[in-house]
Amino acid sequence: KQEVTQIPAALSVPEGENLVLNCSFTDSAIYNLQWFRQDPGKGLTSLLLIQSSQREQTSGRLNASLDKSSGRSTLYIAASQPGDSATYLCAVKGDSWGKLQFGAGTQVVVTP
Amino acid sequence: DTAVSQTPKYLVTQMGNDKSIKCEQNLGHDTMYWYKQDSKKFLKIMFSYNNKELIINETVPNRFSPKSPDKAHLNLHINSLELGDSAVYFCASSHGVNYGYTFGSGTRLTVV
């Protein structure tokens, strides 16, 4: 059974610092891994999708790496801004039916 | 706008009532999902439909019944609502196993 863990559970940094969010999963047989952002009381916004054959994906200040063999992904957010404050969720797709297994999330606060 | 849209956004109802949540996607995706986010913010899959056929049915009380009239719509009907059903319910869609998810903005259900 796939288990997804996100560390840390919460993170507070001053504006301008780089953010490093970690995600680990127990079963390396995945199709892809997706990072989402959730603002309080809102839905999930997709940030990056990494296929199992890829090592990383980049979008603007965001970079996500994937090491499938060790069951790890890291989301880097460069030069954090107060607007980056949100909960970040990672989810892995591990079966052909497309079921996503989510981590519990990392709650990020960026202080001005 | 291309999106996954859910209605209603908020739903407050008494125990024992029956309620429905509707979901529509105009992304042309062939698979749709219902996820439940509990009070601890953990997201867990409930159901999935692929081209109107049920493909995932997690351990969910049979008071919950999904219905997919066509591949663009997936509704969730809940009978005899209980206090423990209070949560945020998210609809999502995906094009296939190698593609990412697009989520709706959620329906906050409160049972009183």
mmCIF file of C-alpha atoms in Angstrom:
data_model
loop_
_atom_site.group_PDB
_atom_site.id
_atom_site.type_symbol
_atom_site.label_atom_id
_atom_site.label_comp_id
_atom_site.label_asym_id
_atom_site.label_seq_id
_atom_site.Cartn_x
_atom_site.Cartn_y
_atom_site.Cartn_z
ATOM 1 C CA LYS A 1 0.000 0.000 0.000
ATOM 2 C CA GLN A 2 1.407 3.364 -1.074
ATOM 3 C CA GLU A 3 2.104 5.838 1.703
ATOM 4 C CA VAL A 4 3.095 9.438 1.047
ATOM 5 C CA THR A 5 4.823 11.530 3.699
ATOM 6 C CA GLN A 6 5.593 15.231 3.623
ATOM 7 C CA ILE A 7 8.188 16.843 5.824
ATOM 8 C CA PRO A 8 8.090 19.312 7.435
ATOM 9 C CA ALA A 9 4.413 19.627 8.344
ATOM 10 C CA ALA A 10 4.825 23.392 8.715
ATOM 11 C CA LEU A 11 7.446 25.907 7.714
ATOM 12 C CA SER A 12 7.855 29.621 8.345
ATOM 13 C CA VAL A 13 10.478 31.652 6.512
ATOM 14 C CA PRO A 14 11.229 35.343 5.961
ATOM 15 C CA GLU A 15 10.566 36.764 2.526
ATOM 16 C CA GLY A 16 13.380 36.161 0.066
ATOM 17 C CA GLU A 17 14.523 32.838 1.468
ATOM 18 C CA ASN A 18 14.392 29.712 -0.651
ATOM 19 C CA LEU A 19 11.856 27.062 0.315
ATOM 20 C CA VAL A 20 12.575 23.326 0.286
ATOM 21 C CA LEU A 21 9.633 20.976 0.687
ATOM 22 C CA ASN A 22 10.088 17.232 0.874
ATOM 23 C CA CYS A 23 7.850 14.375 -0.185
ATOM 24 C CA SER A 24 8.575 10.672 0.179
ATOM 25 C CA PHE A 25 6.637 7.649 -1.000
ATOM 26 C CA THR A 26 6.963 3.974 -0.153
ATOM 27 C CA ASP A 27 6.225 2.297 -3.501
ATOM 28 C CA SER A 28 8.470 3.413 -6.352
ATOM 29 C CA ALA A 29 6.141 1.947 -9.011
ATOM 30 C CA ILE A 30 4.470 5.240 -9.883
ATOM 31 C CA TYR A 31 3.230 6.791 -13.095
ATOM 32 C CA ASN A 32 3.801 10.355 -12.028
ATOM 33 C CA LEU A 33 3.958 12.770 -9.117
ATOM 34 C CA GLN A 34 2.090 16.045 -8.910
ATOM 35 C CA TRP A 35 2.625 19.040 -6.633
ATOM 36 C CA PHE A 36 -0.377 21.158 -5.700
ATOM 37 C CA ARG A 37 -0.953 24.337 -3.798
ATOM 38 C CA GLN A 38 -4.018 24.881 -1.611
ATOM 39 C CA ASP A 39 -4.958 28.265 -0.201
ATOM 40 C CA PRO A 40 -7.197 28.364 2.903
ATOM 41 C CA GLY A 41 -10.778 27.520 2.003
ATOM 42 C CA LYS A 42 -9.882 27.050 -1.653
ATOM 43 C CA GLY A 43 -9.390 24.246 -4.119
ATOM 44 C CA LEU A 44 -6.161 22.676 -5.322
ATOM 45 C CA THR A 45 -4.021 24.383 -7.926
ATOM 46 C CA SER A 46 -1.626 22.191 -9.860
ATOM 47 C CA LEU A 47 1.955 23.473 -9.760
ATOM 48 C CA LEU A 48 4.083 20.815 -11.421
ATOM 49 C CA LEU A 49 3.627 17.333 -12.841
ATOM 50 C CA ILE A 50 6.639 15.019 -13.081
ATOM 51 C CA GLN A 51 6.383 11.810 -15.064
ATOM 52 C CA SER A 52 8.104 8.727 -13.655
ATOM 53 C CA SER A 53 10.708 8.891 -16.437
ATOM 54 C CA GLN A 54 11.653 12.491 -15.622
ATOM 55 C CA ARG A 55 14.119 13.786 -13.055
ATOM 56 C CA GLU A 56 12.786 17.322 -12.692
ATOM 57 C CA GLN A 57 10.324 19.931 -13.853
ATOM 58 C CA THR A 58 10.586 23.691 -13.673
ATOM 59 C CA SER A 59 8.067 26.502 -13.842
ATOM 60 C CA GLY A 60 9.214 30.009 -13.031
ATOM 61 C CA ARG A 61 10.527 30.080 -9.458
ATOM 62 C CA LEU A 62 9.423 26.495 -8.880
ATOM 63 C CA ASN A 63 11.533 23.425 -9.448
ATOM 64 C CA ALA A 64 10.561 19.886 -8.526
ATOM 65 C CA SER A 65 12.885 16.912 -8.582
ATOM 66 C CA LEU A 66 12.008 13.241 -8.577
ATOM 67 C CA ASP A 67 14.162 10.322 -7.489
ATOM 68 C CA LYS A 68 11.879 7.384 -8.094
ATOM 69 C CA SER A 69 14.298 4.718 -6.925
ATOM 70 C CA SER A 70 14.620 6.290 -3.494
ATOM 71 C CA GLY A 71 10.979 7.335 -3.345
ATOM 72 C CA ARG A 72 11.587 11.055 -2.986
ATOM 73 C CA SER A 73 10.562 14.342 -4.520
ATOM 74 C CA THR A 74 11.588 17.836 -3.524
ATOM 75 C CA LEU A 75 9.856 21.086 -4.375
ATOM 76 C CA TYR A 76 12.107 24.150 -4.411
ATOM 77 C CA ILE A 77 10.622 27.623 -4.403
ATOM 78 C CA ALA A 78 13.214 30.316 -5.045
ATOM 79 C CA ALA A 79 13.123 33.772 -3.478
ATOM 80 C CA SER A 80 9.924 33.214 -1.524
ATOM 81 C CA GLN A 81 7.230 35.890 -1.375
ATOM 82 C CA PRO A 82 4.324 36.394 1.073
ATOM 83 C CA GLY A 83 2.006 35.290 -1.737
ATOM 84 C CA ASP A 84 3.646 31.854 -1.585
ATOM 85 C CA SER A 85 1.999 31.271 1.808
ATOM 86 C CA ALA A 86 -0.247 28.229 1.382
ATOM 87 C CA THR A 87 -0.360 24.493 1.987
ATOM 88 C CA TYR A 88 1.653 22.459 -0.513
ATOM 89 C CA LEU A 89 0.557 18.931 -1.276
ATOM 90 C CA CYS A 90 2.325 16.198 -3.152
ATOM 91 C CA ALA A 91 0.448 13.295 -4.681
ATOM 92 C CA VAL A 92 1.579 10.178 -6.512
ATOM 93 C CA LYS A 93 -0.317 8.270 -9.151
ATOM 94 C CA GLY A 94 0.508 4.639 -8.604
ATOM 95 C CA ASP A 95 -1.992 2.588 -10.540
ATOM 96 C CA SER A 96 -3.484 2.477 -14.028
ATOM 97 C CA TRP A 97 -6.853 3.625 -12.714
ATOM 98 C CA GLY A 98 -5.312 6.960 -11.913
ATOM 99 C CA LYS A 99 -5.849 7.058 -8.172
ATOM 100 C CA LEU A 100 -3.816 9.812 -6.515
ATOM 101 C CA GLN A 101 -2.336 9.153 -3.079
ATOM 102 C CA PHE A 102 -1.785 12.401 -1.201
ATOM 103 C CA GLY A 103 0.589 13.447 1.508
ATOM 104 C CA ALA A 104 -0.733 15.434 4.460
ATOM 105 C CA GLY A 105 0.821 18.631 3.157
ATOM 106 C CA THR A 106 3.332 21.246 4.272
ATOM 107 C CA GLN A 107 1.860 24.513 5.540
ATOM 108 C CA VAL A 108 4.109 27.383 4.478
ATOM 109 C CA VAL A 109 4.115 30.907 5.891
ATOM 110 C CA VAL A 110 6.331 33.544 4.293
ATOM 111 C CA THR A 111 6.666 36.612 6.486
ATOM 112 C CA PRO A 112 7.305 40.070 4.969
ATOM 113 C CA ASP B 1 -13.242 29.089 -19.079
ATOM 114 C CA THR B 2 -11.976 25.523 -19.178
ATOM 115 C CA ALA B 3 -12.357 24.078 -15.733
ATOM 116 C CA VAL B 4 -13.874 21.659 -13.297
ATOM 117 C CA SER B 5 -16.875 23.284 -11.658
ATOM 118 C CA GLN B 6 -18.791 22.073 -8.625
ATOM 119 C CA THR B 7 -22.077 23.183 -7.140
ATOM 120 C CA PRO B 8 -22.936 24.155 -4.542
ATOM 121 C CA LYS B 9 -19.842 25.706 -2.981
ATOM 122 C CA TYR B 10 -21.332 25.516 0.506
ATOM 123 C CA LEU B 11 -23.977 23.152 1.832
ATOM 124 C CA VAL B 12 -25.376 23.239 5.359
ATOM 125 C CA THR B 13 -27.964 20.619 6.183
ATOM 126 C CA GLN B 14 -29.473 18.672 9.038
ATOM 127 C CA MET B 15 -28.685 15.111 10.003
ATOM 128 C CA GLY B 16 -30.798 12.580 8.176
ATOM 129 C CA ASN B 17 -31.300 14.693 5.063
ATOM 130 C CA ASP B 18 -30.369 13.626 1.526
ATOM 131 C CA LYS B 19 -28.234 15.955 -0.588
ATOM 132 C CA SER B 20 -26.461 16.028 -3.931
ATOM 133 C CA ILE B 21 -23.315 17.709 -5.194
ATOM 134 C CA LYS B 22 -22.833 18.257 -8.898
ATOM 135 C CA CYS B 23 -19.631 18.361 -10.915
ATOM 136 C CA GLU B 24 -18.969 19.237 -14.529
ATOM 137 C CA GLN B 25 -15.748 19.449 -16.518
ATOM 138 C CA ASN B 26 -15.294 20.976 -19.960
ATOM 139 C CA LEU B 27 -11.703 19.824 -20.395
ATOM 140 C CA GLY B 28 -12.593 16.804 -22.511
ATOM 141 C CA HIS B 29 -11.147 14.473 -19.867
ATOM 142 C CA ASP B 30 -12.356 10.895 -19.762
ATOM 143 C CA THR B 31 -11.910 10.195 -16.067
ATOM 144 C CA MET B 32 -13.535 11.972 -13.126
ATOM 145 C CA TYR B 33 -13.056 11.554 -9.390
ATOM 146 C CA TRP B 34 -14.529 12.445 -6.017
ATOM 147 C CA TYR B 35 -12.135 13.129 -3.154
ATOM 148 C CA LYS B 36 -12.945 13.895 0.472
ATOM 149 C CA GLN B 37 -10.842 16.265 2.577
ATOM 150 C CA ASP B 38 -11.427 15.701 6.255
ATOM 151 C CA SER B 39 -10.984 18.097 9.171
ATOM 152 C CA LYS B 40 -7.262 17.276 9.298
ATOM 153 C CA LYS B 41 -7.017 18.387 5.664
ATOM 154 C CA PHE B 42 -6.132 14.895 4.449
ATOM 155 C CA LEU B 43 -7.378 14.107 0.933
ATOM 156 C CA LYS B 44 -8.645 10.647 0.167
ATOM 157 C CA ILE B 45 -10.242 9.222 -2.970
ATOM 158 C CA MET B 46 -13.838 8.049 -2.821
ATOM 159 C CA PHE B 47 -14.868 7.197 -6.390
ATOM 160 C CA SER B 48 -13.670 7.355 -9.962
ATOM 161 C CA TYR B 49 -15.501 7.065 -13.256
ATOM 162 C CA ASN B 50 -13.941 6.471 -16.653
ATOM 163 C CA ASN B 51 -16.243 7.171 -19.598
ATOM 164 C CA LYS B 52 -19.297 6.820 -17.351
ATOM 165 C CA GLU B 53 -18.127 3.537 -15.824
ATOM 166 C CA LEU B 54 -17.239 3.149 -12.164
ATOM 167 C CA ILE B 55 -13.599 2.093 -11.854
ATOM 168 C CA ILE B 56 -12.692 3.011 -8.282
ATOM 169 C CA ASN B 57 -14.933 2.549 -5.283
ATOM 170 C CA GLU B 58 -13.001 2.920 -2.067
ATOM 171 C CA THR B 59 -14.351 1.887 1.300
ATOM 172 C CA VAL B 60 -17.168 4.394 1.389
ATOM 173 C CA PRO B 61 -20.541 3.909 3.150
ATOM 174 C CA ASN B 62 -23.232 2.917 0.674
ATOM 175 C CA ARG B 63 -25.115 6.068 1.664
ATOM 176 C CA PHE B 64 -22.807 7.702 -0.884
ATOM 177 C CA SER B 65 -23.799 7.038 -4.471
ATOM 178 C CA PRO B 66 -21.997 8.566 -7.438
ATOM 179 C CA LYS B 67 -23.672 8.946 -10.799
ATOM 180 C CA SER B 68 -22.142 9.821 -14.136
ATOM 181 C CA PRO B 69 -24.730 10.646 -16.813
ATOM 182 C CA ASP B 70 -21.955 11.342 -19.324
ATOM 183 C CA LYS B 71 -18.187 11.646 -19.217
ATOM 184 C CA ALA B 72 -18.357 15.386 -18.530
ATOM 185 C CA HIS B 73 -20.490 15.054 -15.396
ATOM 186 C CA LEU B 74 -20.072 13.240 -12.110
ATOM 187 C CA ASN B 75 -22.562 13.815 -9.322
ATOM 188 C CA LEU B 76 -22.475 12.642 -5.728
ATOM 189 C CA HIS B 77 -25.647 11.838 -3.844
ATOM 190 C CA ILE B 78 -25.544 11.308 -0.090
ATOM 191 C CA ASN B 79 -28.428 9.730 1.807
ATOM 192 C CA SER B 80 -29.189 9.998 5.509
ATOM 193 C CA LEU B 81 -26.448 12.501 6.221
ATOM 194 C CA GLU B 82 -24.456 12.076 9.428
ATOM 195 C CA LEU B 83 -22.335 14.512 11.437
ATOM 196 C CA GLY B 84 -19.205 12.655 10.327
ATOM 197 C CA ASP B 85 -19.959 13.434 6.697
ATOM 198 C CA SER B 86 -18.986 17.050 7.316
ATOM 199 C CA ALA B 87 -15.963 17.694 5.106
ATOM 200 C CA VAL B 88 -14.892 19.346 1.896
ATOM 201 C CA TYR B 89 -15.662 17.269 -1.186
ATOM 202 C CA PHE B 90 -13.548 17.816 -4.273
ATOM 203 C CA CYS B 91 -14.295 16.773 -7.805
ATOM 204 C CA ALA B 92 -11.382 16.264 -10.188
ATOM 205 C CA SER B 93 -10.738 15.085 -13.710
ATOM 206 C CA SER B 94 -7.841 13.647 -15.663
ATOM 207 C CA HIS B 95 -7.215 12.726 -19.280
ATOM 208 C CA GLY B 96 -5.427 9.477 -18.663
ATOM 209 C CA VAL B 97 -2.886 7.677 -16.548
ATOM 210 C CA ASN B 98 0.057 9.808 -17.706
ATOM 211 C CA TYR B 99 -1.690 13.125 -17.208
ATOM 212 C CA GLY B 100 -2.167 15.293 -14.175
ATOM 213 C CA TYR B 101 -5.356 16.109 -12.328
ATOM 214 C CA THR B 102 -7.471 19.249 -12.464
ATOM 215 C CA PHE B 103 -9.500 19.876 -9.318
ATOM 216 C CA GLY B 104 -12.691 21.777 -8.725
ATOM 217 C CA SER B 105 -12.884 24.406 -6.006
ATOM 218 C CA GLY B 106 -14.622 22.095 -3.545
ATOM 219 C CA THR B 107 -17.966 21.829 -1.764
ATOM 220 C CA ARG B 108 -17.898 22.454 1.976
ATOM 221 C CA LEU B 109 -20.568 20.234 3.511
ATOM 222 C CA THR B 110 -21.625 20.909 7.083
ATOM 223 C CA VAL B 111 -24.068 18.553 8.769
ATOM 224 C CA VAL B 112 -25.728 19.946 11.894
#
